[in-house]
Amino acid sequence: MQTVPANEINDAAPTALSHLIGQRSVVDQVKVALDAANQDNLPFPSTLAVGPAGCGKTQVAKVIAQEMGADFHEVLGQAIANAADFNALLLGAKDRDVVLIDEAHELEREYQTSLFLAIDQKRIFLQGVRSGRAPQSIPLADFTLLLATTDEFRLLQPLRDRMKLALRFEFYTEQELAELLRQRSRALKWKVADRIYHRIAQRSRGVPRLALRLLQACRRVCRSEGEQTIAVAHLERACQLEQIDALGLGPPEQAYLGILADGTSRLNVIASRLGLPARTVSEVYEPYLLRAGLIVKDDDSMRQLTAEGREHLSNSRKNGV
Ligand SMILES: Nc1ncnc2c1ncn2[C@@H]1O[C@H](COP(=O)(O)OP(=O)(O)O)[C@@H](O)[C@H]1O
Ligand SMILES: [Mg+2]
């Protein structure tokens, strides 16, 4: 399909279950469900895919469609703005097709309700245009519904309950990310110095999307210098350009840690010094800092650096980014 080497990281995404790296429990669950569906000549069961952004929910949904030999339809929850969008999505799917509603928690409650009713009845009810007429109903094909979300508790319980399978995605280990990068580079026919993979993995917070993006940034630097093999110097330059430090922290997180260097601080104070809404700080920036053990917070909304956080900060100040 592509002339080699391909330029875009997503030109070589996995197309089969056996190509997926890590995420053992998800892959095992999918394998069993695929085997059972094939044995009984049934569609893949309705599935909820839950987990952090960039960890493979869409990727697994596509692989399921490919393994089923089925067409794949994808829509964002927030893109379903009216009944016509909703009906078109469900009525557009044929038997065995895989329909992924991504960011399903963004689907308005009204459509979440219509969705579980549609699943129960295997048909959708079109509202009577003229009052007094009974609503018309249309049978639905036997397709597979996949709902992907970062926050399952924002889905209506009855909708969640109707999903037969729940796939829970986890962050990846550095080992897995390094392997994923190696596999992707091979598939793209990119030449990469082997030492790079781990260094990128260390800066990717357990998230394949971040790892692949950084690999792509390295490739850009490499090609801009007219070179063929991605080397450590290209990674260093890419990190410098993107202002990413040794743990993959960007400027807002670095500034966050800098504020705590002066002592314990409240979320609101940190947020106002960063010029960001408190919610953005707590939902976007803090989860990784907490997970990496760089900060701790108490119930009273106070934040402070851990010993690791202090060490990371002083190393970064010594070495630049
Ligand atoms: N297990 C995996 N093996 C190989 N590549 C993966 C894996 N999980 C994710 N990826 C790749 O990481 C990127 C982000 O994955 P994606 O499915 O878009 O994440 P999500 O939908 O959870 O936000 C994609 O390029 C995808 O191909
Ligand atoms: Mg996705």
mmCIF file of C-alpha atoms and ligand atoms in Angstrom:
data_model
loop_
_atom_site.group_PDB
_atom_site.id
_atom_site.type_symbol
_atom_site.label_atom_id
_atom_site.label_comp_id
_atom_site.label_asym_id
_atom_site.label_seq_id
_atom_site.Cartn_x
_atom_site.Cartn_y
_atom_site.Cartn_z
ATOM 1 C CA MET A 1 0.000 0.000 0.000
ATOM 2 C CA GLN A 2 2.703 2.495 1.082
ATOM 3 C CA THR A 3 6.008 3.094 -0.613
ATOM 4 C CA VAL A 4 8.719 2.327 1.942
ATOM 5 C CA PRO A 5 9.750 3.681 4.324
ATOM 6 C CA ALA A 6 6.442 5.156 5.407
ATOM 7 C CA ASN A 7 6.475 8.543 7.034
ATOM 8 C CA GLU A 8 3.574 8.403 9.398
ATOM 9 C CA ILE A 9 3.607 6.372 12.550
ATOM 10 C CA ASN A 10 0.014 5.233 12.046
ATOM 11 C CA ASP A 11 0.713 3.818 8.593
ATOM 12 C CA ALA A 12 1.867 0.671 10.350
ATOM 13 C CA ALA A 13 -0.563 0.160 13.232
ATOM 14 C CA PRO A 14 -1.243 -3.471 14.260
ATOM 15 C CA THR A 15 -3.916 -5.269 12.244
ATOM 16 C CA ALA A 16 -4.136 -8.539 14.185
ATOM 17 C CA LEU A 17 -4.529 -9.529 17.814
ATOM 18 C CA SER A 18 -1.185 -11.315 17.760
ATOM 19 C CA HIS A 19 0.571 -8.016 16.887
ATOM 20 C CA LEU A 20 -0.595 -6.256 20.028
ATOM 21 C CA ILE A 21 2.006 -5.638 22.708
ATOM 22 C CA GLY A 22 1.250 -5.940 26.432
ATOM 23 C CA GLN A 23 -2.289 -5.461 27.794
ATOM 24 C CA ARG A 24 -2.379 -9.217 28.485
ATOM 25 C CA SER A 25 -5.739 -9.403 30.202
ATOM 26 C CA VAL A 26 -7.475 -7.380 27.472
ATOM 27 C CA VAL A 27 -5.895 -9.484 24.723
ATOM 28 C CA ASP A 28 -6.821 -12.746 26.487
ATOM 29 C CA GLN A 29 -10.429 -11.653 26.949
ATOM 30 C CA VAL A 30 -10.693 -10.605 23.306
ATOM 31 C CA LYS A 31 -9.166 -13.866 22.123
ATOM 32 C CA VAL A 32 -11.665 -15.983 24.048
ATOM 33 C CA ALA A 33 -14.578 -13.856 22.851
ATOM 34 C CA LEU A 34 -13.385 -14.061 19.220
ATOM 35 C CA ASP A 35 -13.008 -17.837 19.405
ATOM 36 C CA ALA A 36 -16.460 -18.231 20.960
ATOM 37 C CA ALA A 37 -18.060 -15.907 18.402
ATOM 38 C CA ASN A 38 -16.469 -17.847 15.554
ATOM 39 C CA GLN A 39 -17.485 -21.223 16.983
ATOM 40 C CA ASP A 40 -21.096 -20.143 17.292
ATOM 41 C CA ASN A 41 -21.108 -17.955 14.190
ATOM 42 C CA LEU A 42 -22.207 -14.973 16.253
ATOM 43 C CA PRO A 43 -21.121 -11.331 16.271
ATOM 44 C CA PHE A 44 -18.521 -10.216 18.800
ATOM 45 C CA PRO A 45 -20.292 -9.373 22.104
ATOM 46 C CA SER A 46 -21.086 -5.767 23.072
ATOM 47 C CA THR A 47 -18.088 -4.437 24.920
ATOM 48 C CA LEU A 48 -17.033 -1.619 27.184
ATOM 49 C CA ALA A 49 -13.411 -0.506 26.807
ATOM 50 C CA VAL A 50 -12.217 1.534 29.763
ATOM 51 C CA GLY A 51 -8.856 3.132 30.406
ATOM 52 C CA PRO A 52 -6.505 6.055 30.062
ATOM 53 C CA ALA A 53 -6.198 8.011 26.812
ATOM 54 C CA GLY A 54 -3.685 6.703 24.309
ATOM 55 C CA CYS A 55 -3.482 3.181 25.746
ATOM 56 C CA GLY A 56 -5.060 1.239 22.879
ATOM 57 C CA LYS A 57 -8.854 1.284 23.156
ATOM 58 C CA THR A 58 -9.436 2.352 19.545
ATOM 59 C CA GLN A 59 -6.593 0.129 18.384
ATOM 60 C CA VAL A 60 -8.179 -2.954 19.982
ATOM 61 C CA ALA A 61 -11.600 -2.046 18.569
ATOM 62 C CA LYS A 62 -10.117 -1.925 15.060
ATOM 63 C CA VAL A 63 -8.347 -5.225 15.570
ATOM 64 C CA ILE A 64 -11.608 -6.845 16.697
ATOM 65 C CA ALA A 65 -13.278 -5.678 13.462
ATOM 66 C CA GLN A 66 -10.333 -6.938 11.417
ATOM 67 C CA GLU A 67 -10.307 -10.301 13.177
ATOM 68 C CA MET A 68 -14.064 -10.611 12.598
ATOM 69 C CA GLY A 69 -13.603 -9.641 8.944
ATOM 70 C CA ALA A 70 -16.174 -6.932 9.597
ATOM 71 C CA ASP A 71 -16.599 -3.286 8.675
ATOM 72 C CA PHE A 72 -15.610 -0.753 11.319
ATOM 73 C CA HIS A 73 -17.601 2.388 12.106
ATOM 74 C CA GLU A 74 -16.284 4.949 14.547
ATOM 75 C CA VAL A 75 -17.950 8.015 16.014
ATOM 76 C CA LEU A 76 -17.218 10.315 18.947
ATOM 77 C CA GLY A 77 -19.886 10.471 21.651
ATOM 78 C CA GLN A 78 -20.015 14.253 21.410
ATOM 79 C CA ALA A 79 -20.552 14.094 17.645
ATOM 80 C CA ILE A 80 -24.025 12.635 18.088
ATOM 81 C CA ALA A 81 -25.944 15.868 18.320
ATOM 82 C CA ASN A 82 -29.450 14.846 17.308
ATOM 83 C CA ALA A 83 -31.763 11.924 16.678
ATOM 84 C CA ALA A 84 -30.855 11.828 12.990
ATOM 85 C CA ASP A 85 -27.141 11.299 13.819
ATOM 86 C CA PHE A 86 -28.044 8.616 16.307
ATOM 87 C CA ASN A 87 -30.383 6.760 13.950
ATOM 88 C CA ALA A 88 -27.972 7.026 11.046
ATOM 89 C CA LEU A 89 -25.204 5.444 13.117
ATOM 90 C CA LEU A 90 -27.243 2.446 14.236
ATOM 91 C CA LEU A 91 -29.132 1.940 10.997
ATOM 92 C CA GLY A 92 -25.931 2.230 8.964
ATOM 93 C CA ALA A 93 -24.445 -0.885 10.557
ATOM 94 C CA LYS A 94 -24.848 -4.279 8.892
ATOM 95 C CA ASP A 95 -24.800 -7.724 10.510
ATOM 96 C CA ARG A 96 -21.409 -8.349 12.215
ATOM 97 C CA ASP A 97 -20.169 -4.776 11.749
ATOM 98 C CA VAL A 98 -18.286 -3.226 14.655
ATOM 99 C CA VAL A 99 -19.584 0.157 15.809
ATOM 100 C CA LEU A 100 -17.311 2.069 18.168
ATOM 101 C CA ILE A 101 -18.652 5.023 20.117
ATOM 102 C CA ASP A 102 -15.498 6.679 21.392
ATOM 103 C CA GLU A 103 -15.613 8.920 24.460
ATOM 104 C CA ALA A 104 -19.002 7.353 25.061
ATOM 105 C CA HIS A 105 -19.394 9.268 28.343
ATOM 106 C CA GLU A 106 -19.793 12.394 26.190
ATOM 107 C CA LEU A 107 -22.939 10.917 24.651
ATOM 108 C CA GLU A 108 -25.922 12.856 25.957
ATOM 109 C CA ARG A 109 -28.050 11.017 28.517
ATOM 110 C CA GLU A 110 -30.993 10.993 26.144
ATOM 111 C CA TYR A 111 -28.973 8.984 23.597
ATOM 112 C CA GLN A 112 -27.460 6.748 26.240
ATOM 113 C CA THR A 113 -31.027 5.828 27.148
ATOM 114 C CA SER A 114 -32.051 5.340 23.503
ATOM 115 C CA LEU A 115 -28.978 3.174 23.094
ATOM 116 C CA PHE A 116 -29.757 0.696 25.830
ATOM 117 C CA LEU A 117 -33.381 0.526 24.716
ATOM 118 C CA ALA A 118 -32.180 -0.172 21.185
ATOM 119 C CA ILE A 119 -29.871 -2.921 22.471
ATOM 120 C CA ASP A 120 -32.682 -4.542 24.452
ATOM 121 C CA GLN A 121 -35.226 -4.470 21.661
ATOM 122 C CA LYS A 122 -32.798 -4.812 18.764
ATOM 123 C CA ARG A 123 -34.730 -2.063 17.075
ATOM 124 C CA ILE A 124 -34.975 1.685 17.196
ATOM 125 C CA PHE A 125 -38.063 3.751 17.623
ATOM 126 C CA LEU A 126 -38.455 6.731 15.394
ATOM 127 C CA GLN A 127 -40.482 9.476 17.034
ATOM 128 C CA GLY A 128 -43.804 9.999 15.208
ATOM 129 C CA VAL A 129 -43.387 13.131 13.168
ATOM 130 C CA ARG A 130 -47.068 13.949 13.391
ATOM 131 C CA SER A 131 -48.544 13.691 16.854
ATOM 132 C CA GLY A 132 -51.082 10.984 17.432
ATOM 133 C CA ARG A 133 -49.293 8.433 15.279
ATOM 134 C CA ALA A 134 -47.704 5.457 16.940
ATOM 135 C CA PRO A 135 -43.900 5.607 16.828
ATOM 136 C CA GLN A 136 -42.464 3.605 13.995
ATOM 137 C CA SER A 137 -39.821 1.071 14.810
ATOM 138 C CA ILE A 138 -37.099 -0.355 12.603
ATOM 139 C CA PRO A 139 -35.192 -3.560 13.330
ATOM 140 C CA LEU A 140 -31.444 -3.260 13.751
ATOM 141 C CA ALA A 141 -28.811 -5.471 12.193
ATOM 142 C CA ASP A 142 -26.925 -7.852 14.450
ATOM 143 C CA PHE A 143 -23.865 -5.640 14.909
ATOM 144 C CA THR A 144 -21.338 -5.292 17.718
ATOM 145 C CA LEU A 145 -21.447 -2.183 19.849
ATOM 146 C CA LEU A 146 -18.200 -1.064 21.474
ATOM 147 C CA LEU A 147 -18.171 1.813 23.934
ATOM 148 C CA ALA A 148 -14.815 3.360 24.776
ATOM 149 C CA THR A 149 -14.422 5.678 27.736
ATOM 150 C CA THR A 150 -11.873 7.114 30.117
ATOM 151 C CA ASP A 151 -14.556 7.422 32.796
ATOM 152 C CA GLU A 152 -17.063 4.593 32.951
ATOM 153 C CA PHE A 153 -18.970 6.144 35.834
ATOM 154 C CA ARG A 154 -20.188 8.913 33.593
ATOM 155 C CA LEU A 155 -22.100 6.294 31.591
ATOM 156 C CA LEU A 156 -25.631 5.462 32.680
ATOM 157 C CA GLN A 157 -25.644 2.318 34.785
ATOM 158 C CA PRO A 158 -28.249 0.484 32.649
ATOM 159 C CA LEU A 159 -26.114 1.080 29.572
ATOM 160 C CA ARG A 160 -22.975 -0.134 31.331
ATOM 161 C CA ASP A 161 -24.852 -3.198 32.553
ATOM 162 C CA ARG A 162 -25.807 -4.183 29.027
ATOM 163 C CA MET A 163 -22.216 -4.504 27.907
ATOM 164 C CA LYS A 164 -21.279 -8.183 27.989
ATOM 165 C CA LEU A 165 -17.545 -7.670 28.219
ATOM 166 C CA ALA A 166 -15.482 -5.055 30.051
ATOM 167 C CA LEU A 167 -11.935 -4.533 28.812
ATOM 168 C CA ARG A 168 -9.808 -2.599 31.289
ATOM 169 C CA PHE A 169 -6.745 -0.975 29.800
ATOM 170 C CA GLU A 170 -3.703 -0.278 31.934
ATOM 171 C CA PHE A 171 -0.614 1.850 31.534
ATOM 172 C CA TYR A 172 2.283 0.039 29.821
ATOM 173 C CA THR A 173 5.615 -0.847 31.389
ATOM 174 C CA GLU A 174 8.776 0.691 29.943
ATOM 175 C CA GLN A 175 9.681 -2.736 28.610
ATOM 176 C CA GLU A 176 6.392 -3.000 26.732
ATOM 177 C CA LEU A 177 6.682 0.503 25.331
ATOM 178 C CA ALA A 178 10.213 -0.186 24.129
ATOM 179 C CA GLU A 179 9.007 -3.355 22.409
ATOM 180 C CA LEU A 180 6.054 -1.519 20.879
ATOM 181 C CA LEU A 181 8.410 1.152 19.483
ATOM 182 C CA ARG A 182 10.771 -1.479 18.117
ATOM 183 C CA GLN A 183 7.905 -3.317 16.425
ATOM 184 C CA ARG A 184 6.504 -0.112 14.941
ATOM 185 C CA SER A 185 9.901 1.037 13.636
ATOM 186 C CA ARG A 186 10.399 -2.321 11.943
ATOM 187 C CA ALA A 187 6.966 -2.189 10.364
ATOM 188 C CA LEU A 188 7.693 1.332 9.096
ATOM 189 C CA LYS A 189 11.174 0.267 7.939
ATOM 190 C CA TRP A 190 12.719 3.085 9.932
ATOM 191 C CA LYS A 191 16.338 2.675 10.994
ATOM 192 C CA VAL A 192 16.660 3.366 14.690
ATOM 193 C CA ALA A 193 19.605 3.016 17.081
ATOM 194 C CA ASP A 194 18.495 0.357 19.551
ATOM 195 C CA ARG A 195 19.325 2.474 22.630
ATOM 196 C CA ILE A 196 16.617 4.951 21.723
ATOM 197 C CA TYR A 197 13.658 2.723 22.474
ATOM 198 C CA HIS A 198 14.174 2.624 26.197
ATOM 199 C CA ARG A 199 14.973 6.282 26.426
ATOM 200 C CA ILE A 200 11.737 7.152 24.647
ATOM 201 C CA ALA A 201 9.836 4.672 26.829
ATOM 202 C CA GLN A 202 11.138 6.404 29.974
ATOM 203 C CA ARG A 203 9.709 9.687 28.736
ATOM 204 C CA SER A 204 6.278 8.353 27.767
ATOM 205 C CA ARG A 205 4.421 7.944 31.073
ATOM 206 C CA GLY A 206 3.268 4.441 30.229
ATOM 207 C CA VAL A 207 1.267 5.672 27.195
ATOM 208 C CA PRO A 208 1.861 4.283 23.669
ATOM 209 C CA ARG A 209 0.460 7.390 21.988
ATOM 210 C CA LEU A 210 3.087 9.553 23.720
ATOM 211 C CA ALA A 211 5.861 7.075 22.941
ATOM 212 C CA LEU A 212 4.931 6.924 19.269
ATOM 213 C CA ARG A 213 4.604 10.686 19.053
ATOM 214 C CA LEU A 214 8.094 11.131 20.461
ATOM 215 C CA LEU A 215 9.467 8.537 18.027
ATOM 216 C CA GLN A 216 7.840 10.486 15.213
ATOM 217 C CA ALA A 217 9.412 13.703 16.549
ATOM 218 C CA CYS A 218 12.835 11.987 16.561
ATOM 219 C CA ARG A 219 12.307 10.897 12.989
ATOM 220 C CA ARG A 220 11.468 14.482 12.012
ATOM 221 C CA VAL A 221 14.707 15.759 13.513
ATOM 222 C CA CYS A 222 16.668 12.935 11.876
ATOM 223 C CA ARG A 223 15.239 13.624 8.429
ATOM 224 C CA SER A 224 15.602 17.397 8.842
ATOM 225 C CA GLU A 225 19.318 16.760 9.221
ATOM 226 C CA GLY A 226 19.282 14.604 6.119
ATOM 227 C CA GLU A 227 20.185 11.469 8.102
ATOM 228 C CA GLN A 228 18.838 7.929 7.804
ATOM 229 C CA THR A 229 19.271 6.402 11.252
ATOM 230 C CA ILE A 230 17.484 7.853 14.256
ATOM 231 C CA ALA A 231 20.150 8.340 16.925
ATOM 232 C CA VAL A 232 20.387 9.519 20.531
ATOM 233 C CA ALA A 233 21.287 13.034 19.388
ATOM 234 C CA HIS A 234 17.987 13.238 17.500
ATOM 235 C CA LEU A 235 16.066 12.232 20.609
ATOM 236 C CA GLU A 236 17.878 14.861 22.639
ATOM 237 C CA ARG A 237 17.101 17.514 20.071
ATOM 238 C CA ALA A 238 13.454 16.424 19.838
ATOM 239 C CA CYS A 239 13.089 16.629 23.634
ATOM 240 C CA GLN A 240 14.702 20.033 23.605
ATOM 241 C CA LEU A 241 12.336 21.247 20.896
ATOM 242 C CA GLU A 242 9.303 19.898 22.739
ATOM 243 C CA GLN A 243 10.716 20.957 26.134
ATOM 244 C CA ILE A 244 10.332 17.454 27.514
ATOM 245 C CA ASP A 245 12.501 16.427 30.455
ATOM 246 C CA ALA A 246 13.978 13.037 31.405
ATOM 247 C CA LEU A 247 10.614 11.776 32.707
ATOM 248 C CA GLY A 248 8.607 13.161 29.829
ATOM 249 C CA LEU A 249 7.302 16.144 31.798
ATOM 250 C CA GLY A 250 6.456 19.242 29.774
ATOM 251 C CA PRO A 251 6.646 22.912 30.806
ATOM 252 C CA PRO A 252 3.421 23.035 32.884
ATOM 253 C CA GLU A 253 4.449 20.039 35.005
ATOM 254 C CA GLN A 254 7.983 21.362 35.361
ATOM 255 C CA ALA A 255 6.550 24.687 36.530
ATOM 256 C CA TYR A 256 4.241 22.827 38.921
ATOM 257 C CA LEU A 257 7.177 21.045 40.555
ATOM 258 C CA GLY A 258 9.070 24.337 40.684
ATOM 259 C CA ILE A 259 6.260 25.920 42.701
ATOM 260 C CA LEU A 260 6.391 23.099 45.256
ATOM 261 C CA ALA A 261 10.155 23.527 45.598
ATOM 262 C CA ASP A 262 9.335 26.510 47.817
ATOM 263 C CA GLY A 263 7.284 24.304 50.155
ATOM 264 C CA THR A 264 3.822 22.800 50.586
ATOM 265 C CA SER A 265 1.083 24.510 48.625
ATOM 266 C CA ARG A 266 -2.665 24.406 48.039
ATOM 267 C CA LEU A 267 -4.164 23.313 44.703
ATOM 268 C CA ASN A 268 -5.808 26.716 44.241
ATOM 269 C CA VAL A 269 -2.578 28.551 44.841
ATOM 270 C CA ILE A 270 -0.652 26.313 42.445
ATOM 271 C CA ALA A 271 -3.342 26.709 39.794
ATOM 272 C CA SER A 272 -3.385 30.490 40.045
ATOM 273 C CA ARG A 273 0.406 30.663 39.855
ATOM 274 C CA LEU A 274 0.274 28.478 36.735
ATOM 275 C CA GLY A 275 -2.575 30.559 35.347
ATOM 276 C CA LEU A 276 -4.696 27.433 34.848
ATOM 277 C CA PRO A 277 -8.088 26.345 36.177
ATOM 278 C CA ALA A 278 -7.724 24.203 39.327
ATOM 279 C CA ARG A 279 -9.666 21.427 37.625
ATOM 280 C CA THR A 280 -7.230 21.260 34.718
ATOM 281 C CA VAL A 281 -4.337 21.054 37.136
ATOM 282 C CA SER A 282 -5.926 18.278 39.176
ATOM 283 C CA GLU A 283 -7.324 16.283 36.246
ATOM 284 C CA VAL A 284 -4.686 16.785 33.574
ATOM 285 C CA TYR A 285 -1.363 17.453 35.272
ATOM 286 C CA GLU A 286 -1.499 15.892 38.712
ATOM 287 C CA PRO A 287 -2.441 12.269 37.900
ATOM 288 C CA TYR A 288 0.933 11.497 36.372
ATOM 289 C CA LEU A 289 2.901 13.405 39.012
ATOM 290 C CA LEU A 290 1.089 11.361 41.672
ATOM 291 C CA ARG A 291 1.480 8.089 39.812
ATOM 292 C CA ALA A 292 5.192 8.704 39.298
ATOM 293 C CA GLY A 293 5.521 9.385 43.024
ATOM 294 C CA LEU A 294 6.822 12.921 42.504
ATOM 295 C CA ILE A 295 4.175 14.596 44.665
ATOM 296 C CA VAL A 296 1.695 13.669 47.386
ATOM 297 C CA LYS A 297 -1.561 15.338 48.294
ATOM 298 C CA ASP A 298 -3.616 15.243 51.449
ATOM 299 C CA ASP A 299 -7.361 15.558 52.011
ATOM 300 C CA ASP A 300 -6.967 19.209 52.770
ATOM 301 C CA SER A 301 -5.941 19.936 49.154
ATOM 302 C CA MET A 302 -2.325 20.493 50.193
ATOM 303 C CA ARG A 303 0.376 19.286 47.814
ATOM 304 C CA GLN A 304 4.030 18.590 48.444
ATOM 305 C CA LEU A 305 7.068 17.129 46.739
ATOM 306 C CA THR A 306 8.277 13.657 47.655
ATOM 307 C CA ALA A 307 11.982 12.879 47.935
ATOM 308 C CA GLU A 308 11.838 11.603 44.317
ATOM 309 C CA GLY A 309 10.132 14.791 43.208
ATOM 310 C CA ARG A 310 12.798 16.892 44.869
ATOM 311 C CA GLU A 311 15.540 14.800 43.281
ATOM 312 C CA HIS A 312 13.981 14.988 39.829
ATOM 313 C CA LEU A 313 13.649 18.743 40.124
ATOM 314 C CA SER A 314 17.238 19.244 41.173
ATOM 315 C CA ASN A 315 18.510 16.946 38.381
ATOM 316 C CA SER A 316 16.445 18.834 35.812
ATOM 317 C CA ARG A 317 17.765 22.160 37.081
ATOM 318 C CA LYS A 318 21.313 20.840 36.856
ATOM 319 C CA ASN A 319 20.975 19.320 33.385
ATOM 320 C CA GLY A 320 18.498 21.654 31.750
ATOM 321 C CA VAL A 321 15.693 19.661 30.142
HETATM 322 N N1 LIG B 1 -1.124 -2.899 22.530
HETATM 323 C C1 LIG B 1 -0.667 -2.141 21.524
HETATM 324 N N2 LIG B 1 0.213 -2.624 20.632
HETATM 325 C C2 LIG B 1 0.662 -1.839 19.629
HETATM 326 N N3 LIG B 1 0.295 -0.562 19.430
HETATM 327 C C3 LIG B 1 -0.596 -0.007 20.290
HETATM 328 C C4 LIG B 1 -1.111 -0.770 21.367
HETATM 329 N N4 LIG B 1 -1.954 0.014 22.071
HETATM 330 C C5 LIG B 1 -1.963 1.208 21.466
HETATM 331 N N5 LIG B 1 -1.154 1.213 20.389
HETATM 332 C C6 LIG B 1 -0.920 2.362 19.494
HETATM 333 O O1 LIG B 1 -0.918 3.530 20.333
HETATM 334 C C7 LIG B 1 -1.635 4.602 19.717
HETATM 335 C C8 LIG B 1 -2.754 5.074 20.609
HETATM 336 O O2 LIG B 1 -3.721 4.042 20.739
HETATM 337 P P1 LIG B 1 -5.310 4.334 20.682
HETATM 338 O O3 LIG B 1 -5.973 3.033 20.411
HETATM 339 O O4 LIG B 1 -5.588 5.443 19.737
HETATM 340 O O5 LIG B 1 -5.599 4.820 22.186
HETATM 341 P P2 LIG B 1 -6.996 5.189 22.874
HETATM 342 O O6 LIG B 1 -8.081 4.891 21.896
HETATM 343 O O7 LIG B 1 -7.050 4.349 24.117
HETATM 344 O O8 LIG B 1 -6.894 6.663 23.214
HETATM 345 C C9 LIG B 1 -2.067 4.089 18.353
HETATM 346 O O9 LIG B 1 -1.104 4.489 17.410
HETATM 347 C C10 LIG B 1 -2.040 2.579 18.499
HETATM 348 O O10 LIG B 1 -1.759 1.948 17.269
HETATM 349 MG MG MG B 2 -9.383 6.323 21.034
#
